[in-house]
Tab-separated table of C-alpha atoms in Angstrom:
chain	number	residue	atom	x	y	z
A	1	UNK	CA	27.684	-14.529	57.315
A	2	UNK	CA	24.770	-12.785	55.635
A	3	UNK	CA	21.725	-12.663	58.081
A	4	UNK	CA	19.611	-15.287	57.505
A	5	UNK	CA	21.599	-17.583	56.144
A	6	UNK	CA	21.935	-19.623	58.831
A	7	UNK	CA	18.918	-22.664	59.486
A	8	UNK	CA	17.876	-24.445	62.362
A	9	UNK	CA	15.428	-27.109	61.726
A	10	UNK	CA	13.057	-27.499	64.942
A	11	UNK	CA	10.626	-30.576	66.037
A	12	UNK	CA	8.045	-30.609	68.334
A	13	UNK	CA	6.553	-33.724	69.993
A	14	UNK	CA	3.817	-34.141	67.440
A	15	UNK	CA	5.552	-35.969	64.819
A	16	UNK	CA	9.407	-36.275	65.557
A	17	UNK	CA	10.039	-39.461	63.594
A	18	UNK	CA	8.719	-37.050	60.228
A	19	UNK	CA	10.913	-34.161	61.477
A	20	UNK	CA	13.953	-36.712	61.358
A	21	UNK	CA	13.337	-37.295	58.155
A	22	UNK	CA	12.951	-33.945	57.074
A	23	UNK	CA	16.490	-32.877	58.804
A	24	UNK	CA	17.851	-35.765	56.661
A	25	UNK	CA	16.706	-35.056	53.545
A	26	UNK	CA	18.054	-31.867	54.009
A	27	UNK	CA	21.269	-33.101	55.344
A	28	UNK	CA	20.864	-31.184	58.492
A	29	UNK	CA	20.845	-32.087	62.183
A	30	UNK	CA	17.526	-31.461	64.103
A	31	UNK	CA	18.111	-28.201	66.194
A	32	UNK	CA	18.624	-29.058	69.811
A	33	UNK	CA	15.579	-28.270	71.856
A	34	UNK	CA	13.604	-29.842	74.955
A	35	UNK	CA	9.873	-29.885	74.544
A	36	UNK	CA	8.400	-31.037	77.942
A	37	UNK	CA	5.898	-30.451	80.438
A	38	UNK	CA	6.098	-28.729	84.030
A	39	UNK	CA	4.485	-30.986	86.925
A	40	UNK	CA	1.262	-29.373	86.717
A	41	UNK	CA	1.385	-29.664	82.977
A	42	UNK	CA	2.257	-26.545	81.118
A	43	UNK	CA	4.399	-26.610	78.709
A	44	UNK	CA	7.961	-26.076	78.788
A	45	UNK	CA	10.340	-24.973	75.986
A	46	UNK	CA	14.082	-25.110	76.293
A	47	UNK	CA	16.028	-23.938	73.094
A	48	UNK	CA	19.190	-25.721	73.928
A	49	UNK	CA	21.255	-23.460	71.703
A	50	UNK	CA	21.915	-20.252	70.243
A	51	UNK	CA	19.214	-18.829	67.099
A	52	UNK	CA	20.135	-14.967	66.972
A	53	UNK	CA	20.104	-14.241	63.059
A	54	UNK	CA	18.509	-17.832	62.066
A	55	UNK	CA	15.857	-18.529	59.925
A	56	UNK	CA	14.069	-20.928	62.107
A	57	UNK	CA	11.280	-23.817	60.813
A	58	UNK	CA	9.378	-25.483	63.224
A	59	UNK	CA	7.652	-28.669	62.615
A	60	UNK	CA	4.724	-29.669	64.064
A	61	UNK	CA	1.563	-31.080	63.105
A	62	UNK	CA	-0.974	-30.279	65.150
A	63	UNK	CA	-2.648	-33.622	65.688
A	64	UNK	CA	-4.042	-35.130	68.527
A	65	UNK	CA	-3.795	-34.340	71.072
A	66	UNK	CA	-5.059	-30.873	69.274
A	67	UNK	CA	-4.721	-28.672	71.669
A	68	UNK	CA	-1.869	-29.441	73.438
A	69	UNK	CA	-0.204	-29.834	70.442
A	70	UNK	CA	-1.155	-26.332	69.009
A	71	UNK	CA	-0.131	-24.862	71.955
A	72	UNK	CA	3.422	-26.123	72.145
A	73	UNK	CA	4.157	-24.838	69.048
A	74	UNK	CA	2.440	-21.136	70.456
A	75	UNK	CA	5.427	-21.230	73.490
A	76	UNK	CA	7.827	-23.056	70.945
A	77	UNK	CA	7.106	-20.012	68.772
A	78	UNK	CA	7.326	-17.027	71.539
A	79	UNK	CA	10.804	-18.986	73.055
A	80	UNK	CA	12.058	-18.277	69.560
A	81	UNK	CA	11.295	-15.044	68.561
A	82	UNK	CA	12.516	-13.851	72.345
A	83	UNK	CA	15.769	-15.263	71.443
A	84	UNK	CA	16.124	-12.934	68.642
A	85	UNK	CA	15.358	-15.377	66.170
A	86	UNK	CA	15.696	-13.794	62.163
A	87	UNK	CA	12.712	-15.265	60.698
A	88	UNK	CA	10.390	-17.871	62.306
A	89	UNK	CA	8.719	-20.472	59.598
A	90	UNK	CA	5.827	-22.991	61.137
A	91	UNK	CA	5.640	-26.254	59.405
A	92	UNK	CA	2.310	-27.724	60.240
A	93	UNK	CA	2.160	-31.005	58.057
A	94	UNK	CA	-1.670	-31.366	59.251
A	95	UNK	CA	-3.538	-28.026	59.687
A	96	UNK	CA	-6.090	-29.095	63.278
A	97	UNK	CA	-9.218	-26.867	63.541
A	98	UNK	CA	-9.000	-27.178	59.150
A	99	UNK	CA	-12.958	-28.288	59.666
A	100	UNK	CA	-14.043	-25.372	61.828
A	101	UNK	CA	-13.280	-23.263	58.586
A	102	UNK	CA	-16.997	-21.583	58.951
A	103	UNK	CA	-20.374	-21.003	61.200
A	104	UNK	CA	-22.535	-23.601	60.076
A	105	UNK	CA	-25.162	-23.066	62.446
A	106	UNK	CA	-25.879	-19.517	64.659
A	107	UNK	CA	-23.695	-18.837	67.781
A	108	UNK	CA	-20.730	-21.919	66.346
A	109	UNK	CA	-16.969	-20.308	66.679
A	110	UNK	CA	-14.349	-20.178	63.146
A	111	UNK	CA	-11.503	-21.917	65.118
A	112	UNK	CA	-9.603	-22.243	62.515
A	113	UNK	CA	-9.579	-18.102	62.051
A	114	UNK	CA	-8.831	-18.192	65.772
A	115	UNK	CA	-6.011	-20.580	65.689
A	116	UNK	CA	-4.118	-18.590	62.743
A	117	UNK	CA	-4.703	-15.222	64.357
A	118	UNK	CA	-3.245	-16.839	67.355
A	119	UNK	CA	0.232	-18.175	65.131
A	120	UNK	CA	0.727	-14.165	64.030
A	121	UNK	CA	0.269	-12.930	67.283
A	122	UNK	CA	2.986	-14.952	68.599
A	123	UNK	CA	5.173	-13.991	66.002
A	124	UNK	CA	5.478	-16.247	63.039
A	125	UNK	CA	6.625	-15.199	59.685
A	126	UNK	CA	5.327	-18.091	57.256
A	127	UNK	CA	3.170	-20.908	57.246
A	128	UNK	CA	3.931	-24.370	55.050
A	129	UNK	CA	1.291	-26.835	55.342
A	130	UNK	CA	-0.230	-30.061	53.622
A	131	UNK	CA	-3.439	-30.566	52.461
A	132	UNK	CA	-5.667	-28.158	53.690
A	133	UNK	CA	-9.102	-29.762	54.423
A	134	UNK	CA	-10.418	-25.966	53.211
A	135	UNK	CA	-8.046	-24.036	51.202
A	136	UNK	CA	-9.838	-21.244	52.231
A	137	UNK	CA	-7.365	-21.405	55.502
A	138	UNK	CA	-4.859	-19.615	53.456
A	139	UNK	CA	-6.437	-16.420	53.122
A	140	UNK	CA	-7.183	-16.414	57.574
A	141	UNK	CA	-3.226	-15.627	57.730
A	142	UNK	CA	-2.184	-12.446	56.451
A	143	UNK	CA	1.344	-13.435	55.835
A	144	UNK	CA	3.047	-16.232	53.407
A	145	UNK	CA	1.690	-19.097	53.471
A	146	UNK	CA	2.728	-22.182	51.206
A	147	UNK	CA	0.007	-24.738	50.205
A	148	UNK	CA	1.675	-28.124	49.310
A	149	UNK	CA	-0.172	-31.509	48.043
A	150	UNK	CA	0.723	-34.895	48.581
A	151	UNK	CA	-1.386	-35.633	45.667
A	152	UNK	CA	1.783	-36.118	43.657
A	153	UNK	CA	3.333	-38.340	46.237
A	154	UNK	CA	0.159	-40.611	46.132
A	155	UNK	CA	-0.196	-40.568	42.190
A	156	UNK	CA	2.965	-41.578	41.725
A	157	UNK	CA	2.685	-44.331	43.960
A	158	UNK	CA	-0.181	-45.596	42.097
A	159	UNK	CA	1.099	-45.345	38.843
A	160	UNK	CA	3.607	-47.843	39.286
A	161	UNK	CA	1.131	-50.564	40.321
A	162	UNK	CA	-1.627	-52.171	38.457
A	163	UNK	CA	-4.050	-49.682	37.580
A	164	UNK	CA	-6.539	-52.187	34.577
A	165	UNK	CA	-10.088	-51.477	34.451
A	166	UNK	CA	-9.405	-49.076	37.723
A	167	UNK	CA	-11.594	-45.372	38.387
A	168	UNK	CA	-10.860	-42.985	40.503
A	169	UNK	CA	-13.422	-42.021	42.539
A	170	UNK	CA	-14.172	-38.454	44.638
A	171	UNK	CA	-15.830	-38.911	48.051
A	172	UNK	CA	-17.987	-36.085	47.333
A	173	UNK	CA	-18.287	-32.808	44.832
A	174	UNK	CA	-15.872	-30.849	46.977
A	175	UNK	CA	-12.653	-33.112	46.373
A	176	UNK	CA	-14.122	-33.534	42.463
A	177	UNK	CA	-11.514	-31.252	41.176
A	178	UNK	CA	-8.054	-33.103	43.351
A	179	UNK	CA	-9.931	-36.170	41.913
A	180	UNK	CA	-10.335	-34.767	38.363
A	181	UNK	CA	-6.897	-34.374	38.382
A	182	UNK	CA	-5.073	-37.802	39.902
A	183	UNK	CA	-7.325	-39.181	37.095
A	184	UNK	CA	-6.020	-37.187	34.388
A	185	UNK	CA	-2.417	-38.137	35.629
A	186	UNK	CA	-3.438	-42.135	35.968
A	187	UNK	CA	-5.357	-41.547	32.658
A	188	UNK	CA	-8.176	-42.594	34.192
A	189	UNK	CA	-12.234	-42.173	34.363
A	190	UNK	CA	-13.727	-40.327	37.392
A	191	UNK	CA	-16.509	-40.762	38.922
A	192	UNK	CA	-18.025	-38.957	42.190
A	193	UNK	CA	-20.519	-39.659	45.468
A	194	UNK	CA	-23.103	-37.524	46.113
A	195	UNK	CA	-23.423	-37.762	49.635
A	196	UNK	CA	-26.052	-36.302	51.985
A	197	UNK	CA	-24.718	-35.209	55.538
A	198	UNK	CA	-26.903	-36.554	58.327
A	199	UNK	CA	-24.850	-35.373	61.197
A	200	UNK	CA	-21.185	-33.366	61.720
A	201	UNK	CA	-19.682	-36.950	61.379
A	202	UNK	CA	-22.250	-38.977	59.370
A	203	UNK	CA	-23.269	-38.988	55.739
A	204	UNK	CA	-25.164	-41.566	53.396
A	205	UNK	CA	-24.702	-41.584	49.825
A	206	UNK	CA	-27.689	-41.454	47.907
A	207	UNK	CA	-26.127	-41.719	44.216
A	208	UNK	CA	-23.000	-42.044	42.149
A	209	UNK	CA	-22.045	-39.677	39.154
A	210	UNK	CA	-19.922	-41.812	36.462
A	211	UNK	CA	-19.278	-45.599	35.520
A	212	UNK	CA	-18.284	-47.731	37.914
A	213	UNK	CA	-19.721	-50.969	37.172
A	214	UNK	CA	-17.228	-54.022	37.074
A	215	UNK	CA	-14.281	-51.225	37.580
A	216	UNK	CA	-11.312	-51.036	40.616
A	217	UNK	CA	-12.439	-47.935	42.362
A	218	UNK	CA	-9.739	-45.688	43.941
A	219	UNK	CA	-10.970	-43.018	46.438
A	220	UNK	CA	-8.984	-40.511	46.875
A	221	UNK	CA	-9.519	-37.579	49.807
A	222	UNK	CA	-7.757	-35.109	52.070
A	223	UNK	CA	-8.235	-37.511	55.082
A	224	UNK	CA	-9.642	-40.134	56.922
A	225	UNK	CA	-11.412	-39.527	60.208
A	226	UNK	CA	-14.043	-42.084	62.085
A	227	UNK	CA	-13.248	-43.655	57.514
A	228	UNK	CA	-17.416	-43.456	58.250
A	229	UNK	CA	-17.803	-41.816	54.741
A	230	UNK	CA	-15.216	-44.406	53.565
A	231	UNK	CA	-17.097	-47.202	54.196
A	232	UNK	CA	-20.254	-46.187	52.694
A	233	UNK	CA	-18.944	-45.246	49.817
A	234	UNK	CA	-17.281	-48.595	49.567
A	235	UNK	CA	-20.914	-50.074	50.381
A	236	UNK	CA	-22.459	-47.932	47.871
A	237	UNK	CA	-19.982	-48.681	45.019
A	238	UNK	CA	-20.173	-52.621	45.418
A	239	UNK	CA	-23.903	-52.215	45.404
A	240	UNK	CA	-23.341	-50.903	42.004
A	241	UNK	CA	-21.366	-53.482	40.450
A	242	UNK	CA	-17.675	-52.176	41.223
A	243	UNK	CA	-15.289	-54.911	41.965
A	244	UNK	CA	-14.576	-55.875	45.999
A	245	UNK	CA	-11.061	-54.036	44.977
A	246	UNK	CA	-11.354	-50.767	46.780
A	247	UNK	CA	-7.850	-48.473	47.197
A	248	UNK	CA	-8.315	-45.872	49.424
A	249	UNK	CA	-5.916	-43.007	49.158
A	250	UNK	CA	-6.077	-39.896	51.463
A	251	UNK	CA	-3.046	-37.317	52.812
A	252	UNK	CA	-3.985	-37.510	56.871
A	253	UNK	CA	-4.601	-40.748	59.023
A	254	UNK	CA	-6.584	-39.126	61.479
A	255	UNK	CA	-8.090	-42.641	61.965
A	256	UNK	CA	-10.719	-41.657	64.805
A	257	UNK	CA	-11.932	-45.396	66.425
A	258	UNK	CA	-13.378	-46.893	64.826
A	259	UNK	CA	-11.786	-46.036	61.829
A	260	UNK	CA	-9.167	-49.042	61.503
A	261	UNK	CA	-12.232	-51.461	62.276
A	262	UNK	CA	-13.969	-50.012	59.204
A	263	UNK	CA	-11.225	-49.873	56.962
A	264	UNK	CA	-10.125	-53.732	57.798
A	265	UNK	CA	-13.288	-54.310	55.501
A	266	UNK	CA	-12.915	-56.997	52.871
A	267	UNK	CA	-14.017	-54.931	49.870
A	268	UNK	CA	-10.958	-53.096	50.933
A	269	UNK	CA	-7.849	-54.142	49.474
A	270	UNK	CA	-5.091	-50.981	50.435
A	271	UNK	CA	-5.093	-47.843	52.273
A	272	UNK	CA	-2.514	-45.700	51.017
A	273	UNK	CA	-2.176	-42.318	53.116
A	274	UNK	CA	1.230	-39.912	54.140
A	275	UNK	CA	3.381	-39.820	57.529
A	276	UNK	CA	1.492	-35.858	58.270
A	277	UNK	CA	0.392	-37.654	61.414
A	278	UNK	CA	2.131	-40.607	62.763
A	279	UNK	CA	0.306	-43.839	62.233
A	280	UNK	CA	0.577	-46.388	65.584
A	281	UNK	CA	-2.308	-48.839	64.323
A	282	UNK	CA	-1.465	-52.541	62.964
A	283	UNK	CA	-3.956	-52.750	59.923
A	284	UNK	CA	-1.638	-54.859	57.507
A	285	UNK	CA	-3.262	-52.931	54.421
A	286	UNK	CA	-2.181	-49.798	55.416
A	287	UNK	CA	0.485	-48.209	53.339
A	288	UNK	CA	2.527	-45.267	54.412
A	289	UNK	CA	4.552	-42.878	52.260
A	290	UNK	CA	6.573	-40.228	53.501
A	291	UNK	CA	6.040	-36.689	52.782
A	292	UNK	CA	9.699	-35.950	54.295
A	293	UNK	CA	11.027	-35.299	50.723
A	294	UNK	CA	8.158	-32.699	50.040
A	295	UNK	CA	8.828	-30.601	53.127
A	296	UNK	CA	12.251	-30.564	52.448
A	297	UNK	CA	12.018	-29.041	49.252
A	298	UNK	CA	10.026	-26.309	50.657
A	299	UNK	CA	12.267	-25.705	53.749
A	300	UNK	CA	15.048	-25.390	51.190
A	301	UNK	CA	13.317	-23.366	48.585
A	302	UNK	CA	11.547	-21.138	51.202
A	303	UNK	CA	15.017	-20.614	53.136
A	304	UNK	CA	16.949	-20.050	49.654
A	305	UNK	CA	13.749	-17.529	48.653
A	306	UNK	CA	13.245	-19.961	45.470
A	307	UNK	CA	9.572	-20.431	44.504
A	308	UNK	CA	7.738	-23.042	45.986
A	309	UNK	CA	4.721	-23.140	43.606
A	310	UNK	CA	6.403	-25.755	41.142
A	311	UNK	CA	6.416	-27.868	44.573
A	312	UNK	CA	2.254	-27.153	45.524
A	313	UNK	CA	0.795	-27.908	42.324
A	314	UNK	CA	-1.084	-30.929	41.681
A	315	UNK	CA	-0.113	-33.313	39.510
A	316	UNK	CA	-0.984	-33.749	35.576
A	317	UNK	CA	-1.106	-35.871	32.509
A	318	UNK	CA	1.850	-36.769	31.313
């Protein structure tokens, strides 16, 4: 057997119900491994089989609990590469530390710098991730690192629905262009909130770019945190004559309390966001789709050294 050629699918304790589905898709078992804690809780990695000459993918997003989770995949990592692992591949479905991307005031820390120097240093060889909440991420690794959307997954799910006298709508200018282009696929107007940020986790939109008046709105975003900026843009676009039809759409259900409170609002009528985190609430209009599928594809493409970017790029028109 040619090095290499041999793959061992990994899960850590962050999302093991997506990294079954993963291993199915790609009609593999999950590689046997215990992920646990010592007494005085460190954590504890036992590979449970042999990976000399594998290529290795780990899955993990690193969720909360943040830190713990980022550093099980740090000794996951090191327990792999010691056991002479071929090539180790990190699959972090949701990217923590993606808003610490830059100092915004004097003194602050890039944590998101610090947390992919600290990937390399323990020896990883690619990075596949979702949804980046700043792209810019990519360029802090200086190794491969594959940027996949879920934007497909979540335009296709809308396009089979009822989508009359519907807009899509982008929270603010930075997700204009993802937004620009769900709408082109729905054939659909935009329109965008300008938003002023009173706080790290507040804003307040102050006006609205585009017709919205007696229209569906469907906000679309990377994720939902404390869904703070969700409801006020749900405020802000009934205010203006938009129909008490909102569909939220967003990759990551962070879903910080009291985010499920807020989004049970009755100008609400769906939430539509991925499995990259697992999703324990009980919010009846929540609507989960997997991004199993998606991950699979880049496992196999990355492991077969196929090109990924037909599997990263957003969907369009047609």
């Amino acid at each position: 057997m040619v090095i290499g050629d041999k793959i061992k699918v990994f899960s850590g304790n962050a999302n093991y119900e997506l990294s079954e589905s993963v291993a199915k898709c790609l009609g593999v078992e999950l590689a046997e491994a215990k992920v646990s804690q010592f007494p005085d809780g460190e954590t504890r990695i036992d590979i449970a089989e042999s990976v000399r000459g594998s290529d290795c993918f780990i899955i993990q997003s690193t969720c909360a609990p943040v830190n713990h989770n980022i550093m099980e995949l740090l000794v996951f990592v090191d327990a792999l590469r010691r056991a002479s692992a071929w090539r180790i591949n990190v699959v972090i479905p949701y990217f923590g530390y993606a808003r610490q991307d830059k100092k915004v005031s004097p003194r602050e820390p890039i944590t998101a710098k610090l947390v992919a120097n600290m990937l390399e240093q323990a020896g990883i060889s690619r990075v596949i991730t979702v949804d980046l909440h700043a792209g810019q991420i990519q360029g802090f690794f200086d190794l491969p690192v594959d940027h996949l959307t879920a934007l497909d997954i979540i335009g296709s799910y809308l396009k089979k629905t009822d989508l009359s006298n519907s807009v899509v709508v982008s929270p603010d200018i930075g997700r204009a262009t993802e937004g620009r282009r769900l709408a082109n696929y729905l054939g659909l107007d935009l329109a965008i909130l300008y938003k002023r940020r009173k706080s790290p986790t507040e804003t307040a939109v102050s006006h609205v770019i585009g017709e919205v008046e007696g229209k569906r709105p469907i906000i679309i975003d990377d994720m939902i945190s404390t869904a703070g900026t969700i409801l006020r843009g749900v405020e802000a676009l009934v205010e203006l004559g938009a129909k008490p039809e909102v569909r939220v759409g967003a990759t990551h259900p962070v879903f910080i309390d009291p985010a499920l409170e807020r989004l049970a609002h009755p100008a609400i009528s769906e939430v539509i966001v991925t499995d990259t985190i697992p999703y324990r609430g009980h919010l009846g209009k929540v609507n989960v789709l997997s991004v199993a599928p998606l991950l699979a594809s880049a496992i196999r493409n990355v492991h077969d050294n196929i090109s990924v970017s037909q599997l990263f790029s957003s969907p369009q028109r047609g």
